[in-house]
Short mmCIF file of C-alpha atoms in Angstrom, two decimals:
data_model
loop_
_atom_site.label_atom_id
_atom_site.label_comp_id
_atom_site.label_asym_id
_atom_site.label_seq_id
_atom_site.Cartn_x
_atom_site.Cartn_y
_atom_site.Cartn_z
CA UNK A 1 -88.02 11.58 -42.15
CA UNK A 2 -89.41 13.59 -39.14
CA UNK A 3 -88.74 10.41 -36.81
CA UNK A 4 -84.90 10.86 -37.66
CA UNK A 5 -85.51 14.53 -36.92
CA UNK A 6 -87.02 13.56 -33.60
CA UNK A 7 -83.92 11.70 -32.48
CA UNK A 8 -81.87 14.17 -34.32
CA UNK A 9 -81.22 16.62 -31.33
CA UNK A 10 -80.85 14.06 -27.86
CA UNK A 11 -78.10 11.56 -29.65
CA UNK A 12 -75.98 15.28 -31.19
CA UNK A 13 -76.37 16.41 -27.44
CA UNK A 14 -74.92 12.65 -26.21
CA UNK A 15 -72.39 12.86 -29.02
CA UNK A 16 -71.16 16.50 -28.30
CA UNK A 17 -71.42 15.39 -23.91
CA UNK A 18 -69.62 12.04 -24.41
CA UNK A 19 -66.58 13.79 -26.76
CA UNK A 20 -66.00 16.32 -23.87
CA UNK A 21 -65.78 14.06 -21.62
CA UNK A 22 -63.59 12.08 -23.59
CA UNK A 23 -60.67 14.82 -23.40
CA UNK A 24 -61.29 15.65 -20.02
CA UNK A 25 -60.81 12.07 -19.41
CA UNK A 26 -57.63 12.99 -22.14
CA UNK A 27 -55.95 15.96 -20.12
CA UNK A 28 -56.70 13.78 -16.68
CA UNK A 29 -54.34 10.94 -18.19
CA UNK A 30 -51.84 13.26 -19.59
CA UNK A 31 -52.10 15.14 -16.16
CA UNK A 32 -51.02 12.34 -14.47
CA UNK A 33 -48.46 10.41 -16.21
CA UNK A 34 -46.46 14.07 -15.76
CA UNK A 35 -47.22 14.23 -12.47
CA UNK A 36 -45.86 10.96 -11.77
CA UNK A 37 -42.80 10.91 -14.05
CA UNK A 38 -42.09 13.86 -12.13
CA UNK A 39 -43.24 13.02 -8.40
CA UNK A 40 -42.68 9.32 -8.24
CA UNK A 41 -38.89 8.00 -8.61
CA UNK A 42 -39.20 4.93 -10.75
CA UNK A 43 -39.41 6.96 -13.85
CA UNK A 44 -42.06 4.62 -15.40
CA UNK A 45 -43.21 7.07 -18.28
CA UNK A 46 -39.41 7.66 -19.71
CA UNK A 47 -38.62 3.63 -18.98
CA UNK A 48 -41.88 2.77 -21.54
CA UNK A 49 -41.00 5.12 -24.08
CA UNK A 50 -37.14 4.23 -23.57
CA UNK A 51 -37.21 0.75 -23.25
CA UNK A 52 -34.53 1.48 -20.75
CA UNK A 53 -34.71 1.22 -17.11
CA UNK A 54 -31.94 2.85 -14.69
CA UNK A 55 -32.13 0.75 -11.47
CA UNK A 56 -30.90 1.70 -8.05
CA UNK A 57 -30.07 -1.83 -7.49
CA UNK A 58 -29.14 -5.65 -9.11
CA UNK A 59 -31.75 -7.25 -10.08
CA UNK A 60 -32.91 -10.56 -8.93
CA UNK A 61 -32.92 -12.64 -11.38
CA UNK A 62 -29.60 -12.22 -12.20
#
């Protein structure tokens, strides 16, 4: 049991910092999605959610 206690702190710190890093990546991802939706003209995120995309021109494959 003492061998397990010896690695508990380092593993706990790794687990904690990994969780913080994952939360940071999620926040950055959400911010990038919002930025892309607001700044870009394609409205890619809205198209992925609704399944409908408003085209400025007639599609070439029609």
